């Protein structure tokens, strides 16, 4: 008679979830919707994956020791200042599991990375969403939104989906009470011309930096990310780690990717050049384009967003629409980008509104 009971938070999450797209087999589809690298992994990464595959009868290193040592050497931060997660989304869930509970508030921008909303809801805490201003974070409004119930503030820099970078971060961090975490999500930092947050995190117990291997390092399918910050803060957060959730192949591949950084960063440079080319062509064709410092471009089209995404999908170009706000197009190979530009064509009015 009565059905299993679920948490009401699930209803709030379901309401926001984008519907997946099923791709008919054999169709040429250009996937420009998830901000992935368009390039297959370097040979050294593939070899590390093969080698590690022979040992998958064993559990992974729960402490991710070799990976953290490699990250530590590359970033110049002590290994006890870093914790790995199953993607940076896994690291984010670990952070929230460490601080969030009913009655707690979590502050972030809107629109920003959707995982903040989903994971905050899932944690039982209350999301406090602060609208962007001119496509970028409104730091004064975010500072004003902090109450004594706020335990964590996300700052996505560069922001997904708008590609904007944050100015005045140091002043903001100084304004946040020391008992509230500031999490700088730097998933796209390799594509940005801005300074990174590690310098801000150094010496501050409440500032953390989130990074991922899913974008510039090209390992989206393997799920590895990490959070860096003060050792005592990191130690507390690690307590909430889902045991063994960073698998052994992911750990080995991430190490190999770090060692292939030169090759991968050359691809990042190529993507940046393509981003600037695509942006300039879109502007020339009359589209409104938000200047991007990430591996995607954002067209703030408001009510016309769905229209462009539907036209793209019909031509086999999958982009990401945020209905009522805009369209986010991932930078792919030059060929992918040309396909998108061709579908977009000239905007019908100078502001992009037909
Ligand atoms: C893509 C993305 C990530 C990466 O998530 P993973 O779980 O590491 O794949 C994190 N933050 C933002 C803002 C992103 O857009």
CSV table of C-alpha atoms and ligand atoms in Angstrom, one decimal:
chain,number,residue,atom,x,y,z
A,1,UNK,CA,0.0,0.0,0.0
A,2,UNK,CA,2.5,2.7,0.9
A,3,UNK,CA,5.5,3.3,-1.3
A,4,UNK,CA,9.1,3.7,-0.1
A,5,UNK,CA,9.7,7.1,1.3
A,6,UNK,CA,12.4,9.4,-0.2
A,7,UNK,CA,13.8,12.7,0.9
A,8,UNK,CA,11.9,15.7,-0.3
A,9,UNK,CA,15.3,17.1,-1.5
A,10,UNK,CA,15.1,14.7,-4.4
A,11,UNK,CA,12.1,16.5,-5.8
A,12,UNK,CA,13.9,19.8,-5.8
A,13,UNK,CA,16.9,18.2,-7.6
A,14,UNK,CA,14.8,16.5,-10.2
A,15,UNK,CA,13.1,19.8,-11.2
A,16,UNK,CA,16.5,21.2,-12.3
A,17,UNK,CA,18.1,18.2,-14.1
A,18,UNK,CA,18.7,18.6,-17.8
A,19,UNK,CA,17.4,15.8,-19.9
A,20,UNK,CA,20.1,13.8,-21.6
A,21,UNK,CA,20.2,13.5,-25.4
A,22,UNK,CA,20.3,10.0,-27.0
A,23,UNK,CA,22.5,9.9,-30.1
A,24,UNK,CA,21.3,7.6,-32.9
A,25,UNK,CA,24.2,5.3,-33.8
A,26,UNK,CA,26.2,6.1,-36.9
A,27,UNK,CA,25.2,9.8,-37.0
A,28,UNK,CA,28.0,12.3,-37.2
A,29,UNK,CA,27.6,14.3,-34.0
A,30,UNK,CA,29.7,17.1,-32.7
A,31,UNK,CA,29.7,17.1,-29.0
A,32,UNK,CA,30.1,20.7,-27.9
A,33,UNK,CA,27.9,20.6,-24.8
A,34,UNK,CA,30.1,19.4,-21.9
A,35,UNK,CA,33.3,21.4,-22.1
A,36,UNK,CA,35.4,18.3,-22.6
A,37,UNK,CA,38.8,18.3,-24.4
A,38,UNK,CA,38.1,17.2,-28.0
A,39,UNK,CA,41.5,15.3,-28.1
A,40,UNK,CA,42.1,11.6,-27.2
A,41,UNK,CA,44.6,11.0,-24.4
A,42,UNK,CA,48.4,11.2,-25.1
A,43,UNK,CA,50.1,7.8,-25.6
A,44,UNK,CA,51.8,7.9,-22.2
A,45,UNK,CA,48.3,8.2,-20.5
A,46,UNK,CA,47.0,5.3,-22.6
A,47,UNK,CA,50.0,3.2,-21.6
A,48,UNK,CA,49.5,4.0,-17.9
A,49,UNK,CA,45.9,3.0,-18.2
A,50,UNK,CA,46.8,-0.4,-19.8
A,51,UNK,CA,49.4,-1.1,-17.2
A,52,UNK,CA,47.1,-0.3,-14.3
A,53,UNK,CA,44.3,-2.4,-15.9
A,54,UNK,CA,46.3,-5.5,-15.1
A,55,UNK,CA,46.0,-4.8,-11.4
A,56,UNK,CA,42.3,-4.0,-11.0
A,57,UNK,CA,41.7,-7.1,-8.9
A,58,UNK,CA,43.2,-4.9,-6.1
A,59,UNK,CA,41.5,-1.9,-4.3
A,60,UNK,CA,42.9,1.5,-5.2
A,61,UNK,CA,45.2,3.4,-2.8
A,62,UNK,CA,42.6,5.0,-0.6
A,63,UNK,CA,44.9,7.8,0.3
A,64,UNK,CA,45.9,8.5,-3.4
A,65,UNK,CA,49.5,8.8,-2.2
A,66,UNK,CA,51.3,8.7,-5.5
A,67,UNK,CA,48.9,11.0,-7.1
A,68,UNK,CA,49.0,13.6,-4.3
A,69,UNK,CA,52.8,13.5,-4.4
A,70,UNK,CA,52.8,14.2,-8.1
A,71,UNK,CA,50.2,17.1,-7.7
A,72,UNK,CA,52.2,18.4,-4.8
A,73,UNK,CA,55.4,18.5,-6.8
A,74,UNK,CA,53.7,20.2,-9.8
A,75,UNK,CA,51.7,22.8,-7.8
A,76,UNK,CA,54.4,23.5,-5.2
A,77,UNK,CA,52.1,22.7,-2.3
A,78,UNK,CA,52.7,20.1,0.4
A,79,UNK,CA,51.0,16.7,-0.2
A,80,UNK,CA,49.0,17.1,3.0
A,81,UNK,CA,47.4,20.3,1.5
A,82,UNK,CA,45.7,18.3,-1.2
A,83,UNK,CA,42.8,15.8,-1.2
A,84,UNK,CA,41.6,13.9,-4.3
A,85,UNK,CA,38.0,13.3,-5.2
A,86,UNK,CA,36.0,11.3,-7.8
A,87,UNK,CA,36.1,14.2,-10.2
A,88,UNK,CA,36.0,17.7,-8.7
A,89,UNK,CA,32.3,17.0,-8.4
A,90,UNK,CA,33.3,14.2,-6.0
A,91,UNK,CA,35.6,16.6,-4.2
A,92,UNK,CA,32.7,19.1,-4.0
A,93,UNK,CA,30.4,16.5,-2.5
A,94,UNK,CA,33.1,15.6,0.0
A,95,UNK,CA,33.4,19.3,1.0
A,96,UNK,CA,29.7,19.6,1.4
A,97,UNK,CA,29.5,16.4,3.4
A,98,UNK,CA,32.1,17.9,5.7
A,99,UNK,CA,30.2,21.2,6.3
A,100,UNK,CA,26.6,21.1,5.2
A,101,UNK,CA,23.5,20.0,7.0
A,102,UNK,CA,19.9,21.2,7.4
A,103,UNK,CA,20.0,24.9,8.6
A,104,UNK,CA,23.3,25.6,6.9
A,105,UNK,CA,23.4,28.0,3.9
A,106,UNK,CA,25.6,27.6,0.9
A,107,UNK,CA,26.2,30.7,-1.3
A,108,UNK,CA,27.0,30.7,-5.0
A,109,UNK,CA,26.3,32.6,-8.2
A,110,UNK,CA,23.4,32.0,-10.6
A,111,UNK,CA,23.9,30.9,-13.3
A,112,UNK,CA,27.0,28.9,-12.3
A,113,UNK,CA,28.0,25.3,-12.2
A,114,UNK,CA,24.8,23.2,-11.8
A,115,UNK,CA,26.5,20.7,-9.5
A,116,UNK,CA,26.5,23.4,-6.7
A,117,UNK,CA,22.7,23.4,-6.6
A,118,UNK,CA,22.3,19.6,-6.9
A,119,UNK,CA,24.9,18.8,-4.3
A,120,UNK,CA,23.7,21.5,-1.9
A,121,UNK,CA,20.2,20.2,-2.1
A,122,UNK,CA,21.4,16.7,-1.6
A,123,UNK,CA,23.3,17.7,1.5
A,124,UNK,CA,20.1,19.1,3.1
A,125,UNK,CA,21.6,22.6,3.3
A,126,UNK,CA,19.9,25.7,1.8
A,127,UNK,CA,21.1,27.1,-1.5
A,128,UNK,CA,21.5,30.9,-1.6
A,129,UNK,CA,21.9,31.9,-5.2
A,130,UNK,CA,23.2,35.3,-6.1
A,131,UNK,CA,22.4,36.5,-9.7
A,132,UNK,CA,25.4,37.4,-11.9
A,133,UNK,CA,25.9,41.0,-12.8
A,134,UNK,CA,26.8,41.7,-16.4
A,135,UNK,CA,27.6,38.0,-16.9
A,136,UNK,CA,30.1,37.9,-14.0
A,137,UNK,CA,30.1,37.2,-10.2
A,138,UNK,CA,28.6,40.0,-8.2
A,139,UNK,CA,31.1,39.7,-5.3
A,140,UNK,CA,29.6,42.6,-3.2
A,141,UNK,CA,26.2,40.9,-3.4
A,142,UNK,CA,27.7,37.6,-2.5
A,143,UNK,CA,29.5,39.0,0.5
A,144,UNK,CA,26.2,40.6,1.6
A,145,UNK,CA,24.4,37.3,1.2
A,146,UNK,CA,26.7,35.6,3.9
A,147,UNK,CA,25.0,35.2,7.3
A,148,UNK,CA,26.0,33.4,10.4
A,149,UNK,CA,24.4,30.3,8.9
A,150,UNK,CA,26.7,30.3,5.8
A,151,UNK,CA,29.5,27.7,6.0
A,152,UNK,CA,30.6,27.7,2.4
A,153,UNK,CA,30.7,30.0,-0.7
A,154,UNK,CA,31.5,28.8,-4.1
A,155,UNK,CA,33.3,31.1,-6.6
A,156,UNK,CA,33.6,29.6,-10.0
A,157,UNK,CA,36.5,31.3,-11.7
A,158,UNK,CA,36.3,31.3,-14.7
A,159,UNK,CA,32.6,30.9,-14.4
A,160,UNK,CA,30.7,28.1,-16.1
A,161,UNK,CA,28.6,28.8,-18.1
A,162,UNK,CA,29.6,32.5,-18.9
A,163,UNK,CA,33.4,32.1,-19.1
A,164,UNK,CA,34.0,35.3,-17.1
A,165,UNK,CA,36.8,35.7,-14.6
A,166,UNK,CA,36.4,37.3,-11.2
A,167,UNK,CA,38.1,40.6,-10.3
A,168,UNK,CA,38.7,41.7,-6.8
A,169,UNK,CA,38.9,38.2,-5.3
A,170,UNK,CA,41.4,39.1,-2.6
A,171,UNK,CA,39.1,41.9,-1.2
A,172,UNK,CA,36.2,39.5,-1.2
A,173,UNK,CA,38.1,36.8,0.6
A,174,UNK,CA,39.1,39.3,3.2
A,175,UNK,CA,35.4,40.1,3.8
A,176,UNK,CA,34.3,36.5,4.3
A,177,UNK,CA,34.2,35.5,8.0
A,178,UNK,CA,37.1,33.2,8.8
A,179,UNK,CA,34.6,30.4,9.9
A,180,UNK,CA,33.1,30.3,6.4
A,181,UNK,CA,34.9,28.4,3.6
A,182,UNK,CA,35.6,30.1,0.2
A,183,UNK,CA,35.9,27.5,-2.5
A,184,UNK,CA,37.5,28.7,-5.7
A,185,UNK,CA,36.4,26.4,-8.4
A,186,UNK,CA,39.2,26.6,-11.0
A,187,UNK,CA,38.1,23.8,-13.4
A,188,UNK,CA,39.0,26.1,-16.4
A,189,UNK,CA,42.0,27.9,-14.9
A,190,UNK,CA,44.4,26.6,-17.6
A,191,UNK,CA,42.4,28.5,-20.2
A,192,UNK,CA,42.4,31.8,-18.4
A,193,UNK,CA,44.8,34.7,-18.4
A,194,UNK,CA,44.1,35.4,-14.8
A,195,UNK,CA,46.2,34.5,-11.8
A,196,UNK,CA,45.2,31.3,-9.9
A,197,UNK,CA,43.8,31.0,-6.4
A,198,UNK,CA,46.6,29.0,-4.8
A,199,UNK,CA,48.3,32.2,-3.7
A,200,UNK,CA,45.1,33.3,-1.9
A,201,UNK,CA,44.7,29.9,-0.3
A,202,UNK,CA,48.2,29.9,1.1
A,203,UNK,CA,48.1,30.9,4.8
A,204,UNK,CA,44.3,31.1,4.9
A,205,UNK,CA,42.5,28.3,6.6
A,206,UNK,CA,39.2,29.0,5.0
A,207,UNK,CA,40.2,29.3,1.3
A,208,UNK,CA,40.3,26.2,-0.9
A,209,UNK,CA,41.0,25.7,-4.6
A,210,UNK,CA,39.2,23.0,-6.6
A,211,UNK,CA,40.8,21.6,-9.7
A,212,UNK,CA,40.0,18.9,-12.2
A,213,UNK,CA,41.6,16.5,-14.6
A,214,UNK,CA,38.4,16.5,-16.7
A,215,UNK,CA,39.0,19.6,-18.9
A,216,UNK,CA,42.6,20.7,-19.8
A,217,UNK,CA,44.0,17.2,-18.8
A,218,UNK,CA,41.4,15.4,-20.9
A,219,UNK,CA,40.3,12.7,-18.4
A,220,UNK,CA,36.6,13.5,-18.1
A,221,UNK,CA,35.7,9.8,-18.4
A,222,UNK,CA,37.9,8.7,-15.6
A,223,UNK,CA,36.7,11.1,-12.8
A,224,UNK,CA,39.6,12.7,-10.9
A,225,UNK,CA,39.8,16.1,-9.3
A,226,UNK,CA,41.2,17.6,-6.2
A,227,UNK,CA,40.9,20.3,-3.6
A,228,UNK,CA,43.9,22.2,-2.2
A,229,UNK,CA,44.2,24.3,0.9
A,230,UNK,CA,45.3,24.5,4.5
A,231,UNK,CA,46.4,21.1,5.8
A,232,UNK,CA,44.1,21.2,8.8
A,233,UNK,CA,41.1,22.1,6.7
A,234,UNK,CA,42.0,19.4,4.2
A,235,UNK,CA,42.4,16.8,7.0
A,236,UNK,CA,38.8,17.6,8.1
A,237,UNK,CA,37.4,17.4,4.6
A,238,UNK,CA,39.2,14.1,3.9
A,239,UNK,CA,37.2,12.5,6.8
A,240,UNK,CA,34.1,12.8,4.5
A,241,UNK,CA,35.9,10.9,1.5
A,242,UNK,CA,33.8,8.2,0.0
A,243,UNK,CA,36.2,5.3,0.5
A,244,UNK,CA,38.1,4.1,-2.7
A,245,UNK,CA,36.1,6.5,-4.9
A,246,UNK,CA,39.1,7.6,-6.9
A,247,UNK,CA,39.8,4.4,-8.8
A,248,UNK,CA,43.2,3.0,-9.5
A,249,UNK,CA,43.1,3.5,-13.2
A,250,UNK,CA,42.1,7.2,-12.7
A,251,UNK,CA,45.0,7.7,-10.2
A,252,UNK,CA,47.5,6.2,-12.7
A,253,UNK,CA,46.1,8.2,-15.6
A,254,UNK,CA,46.1,11.4,-13.7
A,255,UNK,CA,49.8,11.0,-12.8
A,256,UNK,CA,50.7,10.2,-16.4
A,257,UNK,CA,48.6,13.3,-17.5
A,258,UNK,CA,50.6,15.5,-15.1
A,259,UNK,CA,53.8,14.1,-16.6
A,260,UNK,CA,52.4,14.9,-20.1
A,261,UNK,CA,51.7,18.4,-19.1
A,262,UNK,CA,53.7,20.0,-21.9
A,263,UNK,CA,51.8,18.1,-24.6
A,264,UNK,CA,48.5,18.8,-22.9
A,265,UNK,CA,49.2,22.5,-22.4
A,266,UNK,CA,50.0,22.8,-26.1
A,267,UNK,CA,46.5,21.6,-26.8
A,268,UNK,CA,45.2,24.1,-24.3
A,269,UNK,CA,46.9,26.9,-26.3
A,270,UNK,CA,45.3,25.6,-29.5
A,271,UNK,CA,41.9,25.6,-27.8
A,272,UNK,CA,42.5,29.2,-26.6
A,273,UNK,CA,43.4,30.3,-30.2
A,274,UNK,CA,40.2,28.6,-31.5
A,275,UNK,CA,38.1,30.2,-28.7
A,276,UNK,CA,39.4,33.6,-29.8
A,277,UNK,CA,38.7,32.8,-33.4
A,278,UNK,CA,35.2,31.5,-32.8
A,279,UNK,CA,34.4,34.5,-30.6
A,280,UNK,CA,35.7,37.0,-33.2
A,281,UNK,CA,33.7,35.3,-36.0
A,282,UNK,CA,30.5,35.3,-33.9
A,283,UNK,CA,30.9,38.9,-33.1
A,284,UNK,CA,31.5,39.7,-36.8
A,285,UNK,CA,28.3,37.8,-37.6
A,286,UNK,CA,26.4,40.0,-35.1
A,287,UNK,CA,26.0,37.6,-32.2
A,288,UNK,CA,26.3,38.9,-28.6
A,289,UNK,CA,29.4,37.1,-27.1
A,290,UNK,CA,30.5,37.3,-23.5
A,291,UNK,CA,34.4,37.5,-23.5
A,292,UNK,CA,35.5,34.0,-22.4
A,293,UNK,CA,38.5,32.9,-20.5
A,294,UNK,CA,37.5,29.2,-20.7
A,295,UNK,CA,37.2,26.4,-23.3
A,296,UNK,CA,33.7,27.5,-24.3
A,297,UNK,CA,31.9,30.6,-25.4
A,298,UNK,CA,28.6,32.0,-24.0
A,299,UNK,CA,26.0,33.7,-26.0
A,300,UNK,CA,23.6,35.6,-23.7
A,301,UNK,CA,20.5,35.1,-25.9
A,302,UNK,CA,17.8,35.2,-23.2
A,303,UNK,CA,14.5,33.8,-24.6
A,304,UNK,CA,16.2,32.9,-27.9
A,305,UNK,CA,18.6,30.4,-26.4
A,306,UNK,CA,16.5,27.3,-27.0
A,307,UNK,CA,16.0,28.3,-30.6
A,308,UNK,CA,19.7,28.3,-31.4
A,309,UNK,CA,20.3,25.0,-29.6
A,310,UNK,CA,17.5,23.3,-31.5
A,311,UNK,CA,18.9,24.5,-34.8
A,312,UNK,CA,22.3,23.2,-33.8
A,313,UNK,CA,20.9,19.8,-32.7
A,314,UNK,CA,19.1,19.4,-36.0
A,315,UNK,CA,22.5,19.8,-37.8
A,316,UNK,CA,24.2,17.3,-35.4
A,317,UNK,CA,26.0,20.0,-33.4
A,318,UNK,CA,25.2,19.4,-29.7
A,319,UNK,CA,25.5,22.6,-27.6
A,320,UNK,CA,24.2,23.4,-24.2
A,321,UNK,CA,21.1,25.7,-23.9
A,322,UNK,CA,20.2,27.4,-20.6
A,323,UNK,CA,16.6,28.2,-21.4
A,324,UNK,CA,15.9,31.9,-20.9
A,325,UNK,CA,19.6,32.8,-20.3
A,326,UNK,CA,21.9,31.7,-23.1
A,327,UNK,CA,23.8,29.1,-25.0
A,328,UNK,CA,27.1,27.6,-24.1
A,329,UNK,CA,29.3,26.2,-26.9
A,330,UNK,CA,32.3,24.1,-26.0
A,331,UNK,CA,35.4,24.8,-28.2
A,332,UNK,CA,36.1,21.6,-30.1
A,333,UNK,CA,38.5,20.8,-33.0
A,334,UNK,CA,38.7,23.5,-35.7
A,335,UNK,CA,36.5,21.3,-37.8
A,336,UNK,CA,33.8,21.1,-35.1
A,337,UNK,CA,34.0,24.8,-34.5
A,338,UNK,CA,33.6,25.5,-38.2
A,339,UNK,CA,30.5,23.2,-38.2
A,340,UNK,CA,29.0,25.3,-35.4
A,341,UNK,CA,29.8,28.6,-37.0
A,342,UNK,CA,28.1,27.4,-40.2
A,343,UNK,CA,24.9,26.4,-38.3
A,344,UNK,CA,24.9,29.7,-36.3
A,345,UNK,CA,25.3,31.8,-39.4
A,346,UNK,CA,24.7,35.6,-39.2
A,347,UNK,CA,22.6,36.8,-36.3
A,348,UNK,CA,19.4,38.2,-37.7
A,349,UNK,CA,19.7,41.4,-35.7
A,350,UNK,CA,22.8,43.1,-34.3
A,351,UNK,CA,21.9,42.0,-30.8
A,352,UNK,CA,21.4,38.3,-31.9
A,353,UNK,CA,17.6,38.5,-31.5
A,354,UNK,CA,15.7,37.5,-34.6
B,1,LIG,C1,33.5,20.6,-15.6
B,1,LIG,C2,33.5,21.3,-14.3
B,1,LIG,C3,34.1,20.7,-13.2
B,1,LIG,C4,34.7,19.4,-13.4
B,1,LIG,O1,33.9,18.4,-12.8
B,1,LIG,P1,34.6,16.9,-12.7
B,1,LIG,O2,33.8,16.3,-11.7
B,1,LIG,O3,36.0,17.1,-12.3
B,1,LIG,O4,34.5,16.3,-14.1
B,1,LIG,C5,34.1,21.4,-12.0
B,1,LIG,N1,33.7,22.6,-11.9
B,1,LIG,C6,33.1,23.3,-13.0
B,1,LIG,C7,32.7,24.7,-12.8
B,1,LIG,C8,33.0,22.6,-14.2
B,1,LIG,O5,32.5,23.3,-15.2
